[in-house]
Amino acid sequence: MTTRATRGPRRRTVVALAVILSVLVAFVVRLVDIQVVSADEHVSQSLEHIGAGSAIPGQRGSIVDSGGTVLASSVMVYDAQLSPQVIMLVEEKNPKLPWAEASDKIAAITGQTGEEVRALVSNALAENPNSQYAPLKKGLNTEQYIALRDLGIGSYLSLKPRETRVYPNGAVAGNILGFLDNTGEAKAGVEQLEETCLAPVDGEETYRKGKDGVVIPGSEKVVDAVDGGTVQLTINSDLQWYLQQMIGEEAQKQGAKGGTVTVVEVATGKIRAAAEWPAMDPNDLDSSTPETRYSQIFHRDFEPGSTFKAITAAAAIEGAGLTPLSTVTASSRETFPNGAVINDAFSHPAYNYTLAGGLIDSSNVALSKFGTMVSPEVRYDYLQRFGVGQKTLDFPSEVSGLLHPVSDWDSQSLYTTTFGQFFTVTAPQLAGAYQAIANGGEKIDLSLVESCTGADGTVSEVKKPEHEQIVAPQTAADLTRMLENVAVQGGNADRIQVPGYRVTSKTGTAQVSDGNGGYKAGVYYTSMVGFAPVDDPQYVVVVTLDEPTKVVSSAATASAFQKAMTQVMKTYRVMPSSVPMDALLPKFG
């Protein structure tokens, strides 16, 4: 029997349990609502950002030469800035390192004077008493960063890191390497050509934050950055350096606006040097002009002149069955049946020129007669075979040259195209044409890049160059023999000989456009091309001078050509010629 004394506590217990149960049921219902029914809504309300975070920058890859010498790389530098207001607040507390002393220590590290550093702060405060910013010095290296950090003045000295591009060899191959603009975008040269290899892939650090801004534990995710790859070039930086110094001296000696030297390996088509003057230092763009920031070797085209008489000879040998001893009668000035008037560079009576003699004396009249023994269509085909009108590498800013269709050839250009006028080429195209002659008639596409090595060490070889037999081996042999006779019997023979080596050569003197459809009077773009050794061709050398004034003919390039070829033979330790030259070819029949 329940007494009154026991009924009171039991009732209170039941009521308490009921209340607790009700509360628990309410909590469960609310929990189900939060985690199941309205989960998406509540998650979105509770989070300020989903996937918030920051980028992790990767480092741009390096560019190295054929031997691994670094030509371009990215390094971390630091931009230092001061907080003038904080400096004044610190000074009020009598710091261990007073501002007068700290400013001197800062200056000793940054290469400034204490007065200069103090003036930066005082000037900033004069403009704004609450100034929080005064730029100190940009581009400090790691050693300077550590020295400044160790001063213990981080309360008012800020060091912000940034990546910058450096070119350890300065202007060496600068025009070929190219440069980056202020935003880090590649604007020219290999930097732009190989952007896919060099560019890094930025990583990312992501996380979730609540409304209070606190990162939610366990929500952090990090995707590491992938650094850019290393581009290896075919360029030999030591040879490049020498040739840049040399062509700069020769161009200035001849009073020229500029000059270039291009070296191509015969057996591979690899460009071993692409030197030019004026040269651009990518470390100091402000010291160059917009025109000199790009490679003139690839950007400038010109009429090749007599250097392409060898290609006319190739067309005549294969298209008309001529030999080096085939003859035509040619005076120094002749009027052709269609009314065209052709002149030679020197006055002479009617000579019974051999094909070899026409090349040796560089007779425009003789080559006009030899060349027109085949149809214009055949000659056009041979110009295309030898690379006229086609880019060599698709290098940034590279021009393709100009090759007019036969339908545009008039009575004069029908003949001038036989001696290198009415079409234009670049120095690499000229080098490629002679590479084919030196290589037994097999033309190999030129190349400038060896490989791309990724940050993980994976090496990606570049696309293999195309090979094409564009003339018969015997034709190439005949051309080689005639070009050697040009080097031995021509007007520049004494100035271009390389002791111990048999050399070929051919000069070119091109008129310069005045921009209005005509030519500048008395102004020329001169060139010389050849290869060595004749008995085992290894390297092609092309030298150009832009509007030389001391000597205006192609003889202006003779000294530079001889020096360039000599240095190439030394650099690659090419064995001297061991087979004597064949008997001299006669100039006249």
XYZ file of C-alpha atoms in Angstrom, residues 7-23:
17
model
C 3.629 8.973 -3.508
C 5.209 12.463 -3.517
C 8.804 11.469 -4.463
C 7.619 8.932 -7.015
C 5.420 11.466 -8.729
C 8.244 13.948 -8.850
C 10.534 11.267 -10.328
C 8.026 10.407 -13.039
C 7.548 14.065 -13.887
C 11.316 14.596 -14.012
C 11.782 11.581 -16.253
C 8.997 12.803 -18.526
C 10.612 16.209 -18.774
C 14.016 14.674 -19.513
C 12.495 12.359 -22.084
C 10.721 15.266 -23.730
C 13.957 17.222 -23.903
